[in-house]
Amino acid sequence: MVFFPTEFAESLQASIDKRRDIGRLWTLRTPESYADLVNFTSNDFLSLNSGVHREETLNEIQRNSGFKIGAGASRVADGTSAYTFALEQWLAEFHNAESCLLFNSGYEANVAIFNVLPRPNDIIVHDSAIHASTHVGMRGSRASLIKSFEHNDPASLKAVLLGILESDPAVARGQKTVFLAIESIYSMDGDIAPAAEIVQCVKECLPLKNAVLVVDEAHSNGIMGPQGRGFISDLELENEFAVRLHTFGKGINAQGAAVLCPPVVKDTLVNYARNFIFTTAPAFLTMATVRASYNVIASAEGAKRRESLQERVHQFYRSLTRHPLWKISCKKDRLRVAGASKWKSMTFISPIVPLLTKGGLSHSLEDWLTEKGFFTIGVGFPVVPKDKERVRCIIHADHTEAEIDSLVDAIVTWGADAHI
């Protein structure tokens, strides 16, 4: 048996036991554990895993049959193939960007962006609901000040920026750069950033243009914009956001991420991002999966799947708000479904549906939905604030009308306490 200090092992086990006792223990689920459940957990919004992506990936491999299996080394050694360069160039053109740098994950890309780009005395301002990876990057940055503004609130952003200008004349003189970090669609609430208003606010407060706008398009990539180019492309704001992060693990149904940026930013990341320099490059099969997915989402098939996804999301909210138990569920105050009051006025509705419960009840709802045949995930503190625990549901393009209606029935039955 391997030597391992007893006291240390007991300390680790105590932490695990504590998390289990409060219902916050993450476990690695085997595919068999949810094989018979309807999946409302996967980030495969467009249901590309249904087979269309596999077929196109095999075609992409066939078109490039002379590939090497492994990358062999870091990108700064001999880990960059001709296919890597071609894919980065293609992605830059597809997303209307000057250049592109591939990372092995969106998490690593966010860490690199915020670790490396802010200089000493620069400032980072971020939405309060920004992703954990951005926080990790900011903690390792050289920025002299990191400030948050209230989630999706341009008025709060303006107040923060004006406060910085008042306290730091160097910002007003354009001698310091302000980095602004937002997401397009937020992963836990599923709500969409008021990006146009945020851009206008920054322009008004920082007329000397000493701001770098950074957007994480993880949850909009593939499902929004022309040919699935993302939310910022949908708004035609590509030139306003100097750095755009497009991850591949959600709507693209692949792995990795692309940082879209000016060439000088790409060169800076290549030279100073330690998690890029000292990481083995992505292998061909990983990159071929990415390119194959883009081939699908940019095609008529991709357009059909985006349309189907929106139809299913609309059906969810329509079925929810028309259900005979919905009003009773609202009065019970056990459950609140974000978006239920405003979905009719929205041209695009996020497929991420947070089912917010009273404190301590999210796992009760998760267990109930599992019993009814649905795979969902309960989410609590510290992933979300203590008073905002929830079950996170994700709707997919290939969900059937019957599956959506059955899910809704299970949700409102639990919310109305009618299952007791």
Tab-separated table of N, CA and C in Angstrom, residues 4-85:
chain	number	residue	atom	x	y	z
A	4	PHE	N	0.784	7.239	2.762
A	4	PHE	CA	0.009	8.486	2.722
A	4	PHE	C	-0.248	8.895	4.159
A	5	PRO	N	0.136	10.116	4.583
A	5	PRO	CA	0.004	10.524	5.990
A	5	PRO	C	-1.437	10.366	6.489
A	6	THR	N	-1.599	9.678	7.574
A	6	THR	CA	-2.927	9.383	8.118
A	6	THR	C	-3.696	10.647	8.475
A	7	GLU	N	-3.016	11.551	9.163
A	7	GLU	CA	-3.698	12.780	9.593
A	7	GLU	C	-4.193	13.577	8.384
A	8	PHE	N	-3.383	13.655	7.347
A	8	PHE	CA	-3.759	14.384	6.147
A	8	PHE	C	-4.941	13.708	5.450
A	9	ALA	N	-4.901	12.382	5.356
A	9	ALA	CA	-5.997	11.637	4.724
A	9	ALA	C	-7.305	11.852	5.483
A	10	GLU	N	-7.222	11.841	6.817
A	10	GLU	CA	-8.430	12.045	7.629
A	10	GLU	C	-8.993	13.444	7.441
A	11	SER	N	-8.101	14.422	7.278
A	11	SER	CA	-8.546	15.795	7.042
A	11	SER	C	-9.286	15.915	5.709
A	12	LEU	N	-8.728	15.283	4.682
A	12	LEU	CA	-9.394	15.301	3.378
A	12	LEU	C	-10.755	14.615	3.456
A	13	GLN	N	-10.801	13.464	4.146
A	13	GLN	CA	-12.055	12.728	4.234
A	13	GLN	C	-13.109	13.516	5.004
A	14	ALA	N	-12.679	14.255	6.021
A	14	ALA	CA	-13.614	15.076	6.792
A	14	ALA	C	-14.250	16.148	5.907
A	15	SER	N	-13.451	16.720	5.006
A	15	SER	CA	-13.993	17.732	4.091
A	15	SER	C	-15.000	17.120	3.128
A	16	ILE	N	-14.691	15.928	2.628
A	16	ILE	CA	-15.615	15.236	1.732
A	16	ILE	C	-16.911	14.883	2.469
A	17	ASP	N	-16.770	14.386	3.700
A	17	ASP	CA	-17.951	14.013	4.489
A	17	ASP	C	-18.825	15.225	4.775
A	18	LYS	N	-18.203	16.343	5.065
A	18	LYS	CA	-18.968	17.558	5.332
A	18	LYS	C	-19.762	17.978	4.102
A	19	ARG	N	-19.132	17.909	2.944
A	19	ARG	CA	-19.837	18.287	1.711
A	19	ARG	C	-20.988	17.322	1.433
A	20	ARG	N	-20.772	16.035	1.731
A	20	ARG	CA	-21.848	15.064	1.543
A	20	ARG	C	-23.006	15.362	2.485
A	21	ASP	N	-22.702	15.707	3.720
A	21	ASP	CA	-23.740	15.953	4.727
A	21	ASP	C	-24.635	17.136	4.354
A	22	ILE	N	-24.078	18.141	3.691
A	22	ILE	CA	-24.888	19.316	3.327
A	22	ILE	C	-25.439	19.202	1.909
A	23	GLY	N	-25.267	18.022	1.306
A	23	GLY	CA	-25.845	17.799	-0.014
A	23	GLY	C	-25.132	18.508	-1.138
A	24	ARG	N	-23.834	18.706	-1.016
A	24	ARG	CA	-23.091	19.451	-2.031
A	24	ARG	C	-21.922	18.631	-2.597
A	25	LEU	N	-22.028	17.323	-2.517
A	25	LEU	CA	-20.933	16.468	-2.967
A	25	LEU	C	-21.071	16.173	-4.459
A	26	TRP	N	-20.043	16.544	-5.219
A	26	TRP	CA	-20.000	16.189	-6.633
A	26	TRP	C	-19.506	14.746	-6.755
A	27	THR	N	-20.116	13.986	-7.651
A	27	THR	CA	-19.661	12.632	-7.929
A	27	THR	C	-19.524	12.450	-9.436
A	28	LEU	N	-18.662	11.531	-9.836
A	28	LEU	CA	-18.494	11.218	-11.252
A	28	LEU	C	-19.539	10.168	-11.635
A	29	ARG	N	-20.452	10.551	-12.485
A	29	ARG	CA	-21.558	9.674	-12.852
A	29	ARG	C	-21.170	8.779	-14.028
A	30	THR	N	-21.483	7.528	-13.903
A	30	THR	CA	-21.246	6.619	-15.021
A	30	THR	C	-22.381	6.770	-16.039
A	31	PRO	N	-22.117	6.547	-17.317
A	31	PRO	CA	-23.194	6.637	-18.324
A	31	PRO	C	-24.377	5.731	-17.991
A	32	GLU	N	-24.098	4.589	-17.350
A	32	GLU	CA	-25.182	3.662	-17.012
A	32	GLU	C	-26.152	4.275	-16.004
A	33	SER	N	-25.663	5.205	-15.178
A	33	SER	CA	-26.506	5.761	-14.117
A	33	SER	C	-27.613	6.659	-14.650
A	34	TYR	N	-27.455	7.164	-15.882
A	34	TYR	CA	-28.508	8.021	-16.443
A	34	TYR	C	-28.944	7.562	-17.840
A	35	ALA	N	-28.583	6.323	-18.195
A	35	ALA	CA	-28.885	5.830	-19.545
A	35	ALA	C	-30.383	5.805	-19.828
A	36	ASP	N	-31.205	5.582	-18.810
A	36	ASP	CA	-32.654	5.481	-19.000
A	36	ASP	C	-33.377	6.796	-18.742
A	37	LEU	N	-32.626	7.878	-18.523
A	37	LEU	CA	-33.224	9.178	-18.242
A	37	LEU	C	-33.173	10.073	-19.481
A	38	VAL	N	-34.148	10.958	-19.617
A	38	VAL	CA	-34.110	11.964	-20.680
A	38	VAL	C	-33.134	13.046	-20.245
A	39	ASN	N	-32.132	13.311	-21.067
A	39	ASN	CA	-31.027	14.180	-20.666
A	39	ASN	C	-31.389	15.655	-20.813
A	40	PHE	N	-31.510	16.346	-19.683
A	40	PHE	CA	-31.683	17.798	-19.658
A	40	PHE	C	-30.485	18.441	-18.959
A	41	THR	N	-29.311	17.813	-19.084
A	41	THR	CA	-28.102	18.293	-18.427
A	41	THR	C	-27.006	18.671	-19.406
A	42	SER	N	-26.876	17.941	-20.472
A	42	SER	CA	-25.791	18.156	-21.430
A	42	SER	C	-25.817	19.564	-22.012
A	43	ASN	N	-24.613	20.106	-22.288
A	43	ASN	CA	-24.493	21.401	-22.967
A	43	ASN	C	-24.561	21.278	-24.490
A	44	ASP	N	-24.866	20.101	-24.983
A	44	ASP	CA	-24.995	19.879	-26.426
A	44	ASP	C	-26.339	20.437	-26.895
A	45	PHE	N	-26.461	21.762	-26.890
A	45	PHE	CA	-27.724	22.442	-27.173
A	45	PHE	C	-28.360	21.979	-28.483
A	46	LEU	N	-27.538	21.794	-29.514
A	46	LEU	CA	-28.053	21.492	-30.849
A	46	LEU	C	-28.190	19.992	-31.108
A	47	SER	N	-27.960	19.187	-30.081
A	47	SER	CA	-28.073	17.729	-30.194
A	47	SER	C	-27.197	17.183	-31.318
A	48	LEU	N	-25.990	17.706	-31.447
A	48	LEU	CA	-25.087	17.236	-32.484
A	48	LEU	C	-24.616	15.808	-32.216
A	49	ASN	N	-24.662	15.391	-30.950
A	49	ASN	CA	-24.268	14.022	-30.621
A	49	ASN	C	-25.235	12.976	-31.153
A	50	SER	N	-26.327	13.423	-31.765
A	50	SER	CA	-27.304	12.489	-32.304
A	50	SER	C	-26.769	11.732	-33.518
A	51	GLY	N	-25.644	12.150	-34.064
A	51	GLY	CA	-25.043	11.418	-35.169
A	51	GLY	C	-24.531	12.296	-36.291
A	52	VAL	N	-25.134	13.456	-36.493
A	52	VAL	CA	-24.733	14.325	-37.592
A	52	VAL	C	-23.293	14.800	-37.433
A	53	HIS	N	-22.866	15.042	-36.199
A	53	HIS	CA	-21.506	15.507	-35.950
A	53	HIS	C	-20.504	14.376	-36.183
A	54	ARG	N	-20.854	13.177	-35.756
A	54	ARG	CA	-19.961	12.033	-35.957
A	54	ARG	C	-19.695	11.815	-37.446
A	55	GLU	N	-20.739	11.858	-38.229
A	55	GLU	CA	-20.596	11.628	-39.669
A	55	GLU	C	-19.682	12.671	-40.309
A	56	GLU	N	-19.877	13.933	-39.959
A	56	GLU	CA	-19.052	14.992	-40.555
A	56	GLU	C	-17.615	14.923	-40.034
A	57	THR	N	-17.420	14.502	-38.776
A	57	THR	CA	-16.058	14.335	-38.251
A	57	THR	C	-15.309	13.256	-39.024
A	58	LEU	N	-15.974	12.148	-39.299
A	58	LEU	CA	-15.341	11.087	-40.092
A	58	LEU	C	-14.995	11.583	-41.495
A	59	ASN	N	-15.864	12.434	-42.045
A	59	ASN	CA	-15.572	13.020	-43.363
A	59	ASN	C	-14.354	13.937	-43.293
A	60	GLU	N	-14.260	14.721	-42.201
A	60	GLU	CA	-13.131	15.643	-42.034
A	60	GLU	C	-11.824	14.867	-41.876
A	61	ILE	N	-11.870	13.760	-41.159
A	61	ILE	CA	-10.686	12.913	-41.021
A	61	ILE	C	-10.280	12.348	-42.378
A	62	GLN	N	-11.258	11.900	-43.140
A	62	GLN	CA	-10.980	11.325	-44.450
A	62	GLN	C	-10.349	12.352	-45.395
A	63	ARG	N	-10.803	13.615	-45.276
A	63	ARG	CA	-10.258	14.678	-46.135
A	63	ARG	C	-8.811	15.008	-45.774
A	64	ASN	N	-8.378	14.601	-44.571
A	64	ASN	CA	-7.019	14.910	-44.094
A	64	ASN	C	-6.356	13.629	-43.599
A	65	SER	N	-6.345	12.608	-44.432
A	65	SER	CA	-5.989	11.261	-43.995
A	65	SER	C	-4.511	11.086	-43.622
A	66	GLY	N	-3.668	12.059	-43.945
A	66	GLY	CA	-2.254	11.913	-43.619
A	66	GLY	C	-1.866	12.463	-42.257
A	67	PHE	N	-2.827	12.630	-41.348
A	67	PHE	CA	-2.562	13.267	-40.059
A	67	PHE	C	-1.708	12.414	-39.134
A	68	LYS	N	-1.034	13.096	-38.173
A	68	LYS	CA	-0.351	12.420	-37.068
A	68	LYS	C	-1.336	12.294	-35.907
A	69	ILE	N	-1.266	11.193	-35.174
A	69	ILE	CA	-2.195	10.974	-34.064
A	69	ILE	C	-1.956	11.984	-32.944
A	70	GLY	N	-0.724	12.107	-32.488
A	70	GLY	CA	-0.425	12.973	-31.348
A	70	GLY	C	0.129	14.313	-31.764
A	71	ALA	N	0.025	15.286	-30.849
A	71	ALA	CA	0.579	16.613	-31.132
A	71	ALA	C	2.099	16.613	-30.959
A	72	GLY	N	2.582	15.866	-29.970
A	72	GLY	CA	4.025	15.720	-29.804
A	72	GLY	C	4.679	16.694	-28.868
A	73	ALA	N	4.157	17.912	-28.784
A	73	ALA	CA	4.828	18.918	-27.944
A	73	ALA	C	3.934	20.135	-27.802
A	74	SER	N	4.459	21.127	-27.116
A	74	SER	CA	3.788	22.412	-26.974
A	74	SER	C	3.738	23.128	-28.322
A	75	ARG	N	2.841	24.104	-28.421
A	75	ARG	CA	2.754	24.902	-29.637
A	75	ARG	C	4.047	25.671	-29.912
A	76	VAL	N	4.793	26.035	-28.860
A	76	VAL	CA	6.014	26.809	-29.081
A	76	VAL	C	7.182	25.913	-29.467
A	77	ALA	N	6.976	24.578	-29.449
A	77	ALA	CA	7.987	23.647	-29.959
A	77	ALA	C	7.494	23.165	-31.326
A	78	ASP	N	7.292	21.847	-31.475
A	78	ASP	CA	6.843	21.360	-32.784
A	78	ASP	C	5.398	20.867	-32.737
A	79	GLY	N	4.601	21.444	-31.819
A	79	GLY	CA	3.212	21.009	-31.663
A	79	GLY	C	2.224	21.673	-32.603
A	80	THR	N	2.680	22.561	-33.453
A	80	THR	CA	1.774	23.253	-34.366
A	80	THR	C	1.880	22.641	-35.757
A	81	SER	N	0.806	22.050	-36.228
A	81	SER	CA	0.772	21.460	-37.563
A	81	SER	C	0.209	22.460	-38.563
A	82	ALA	N	0.304	22.110	-39.836
A	82	ALA	CA	-0.303	22.940	-40.874
A	82	ALA	C	-1.807	23.022	-40.667
A	83	TYR	N	-2.395	21.929	-40.169
A	83	TYR	CA	-3.839	21.917	-39.904
A	83	TYR	C	-4.192	22.906	-38.797
A	84	THR	N	-3.346	23.024	-37.778
A	84	THR	CA	-3.575	23.977	-36.688
A	84	THR	C	-3.612	25.402	-37.219
A	85	PHE	N	-2.594	25.762	-38.012
A	85	PHE	CA	-2.563	27.110	-38.591
A	85	PHE	C	-3.786	27.365	-39.462
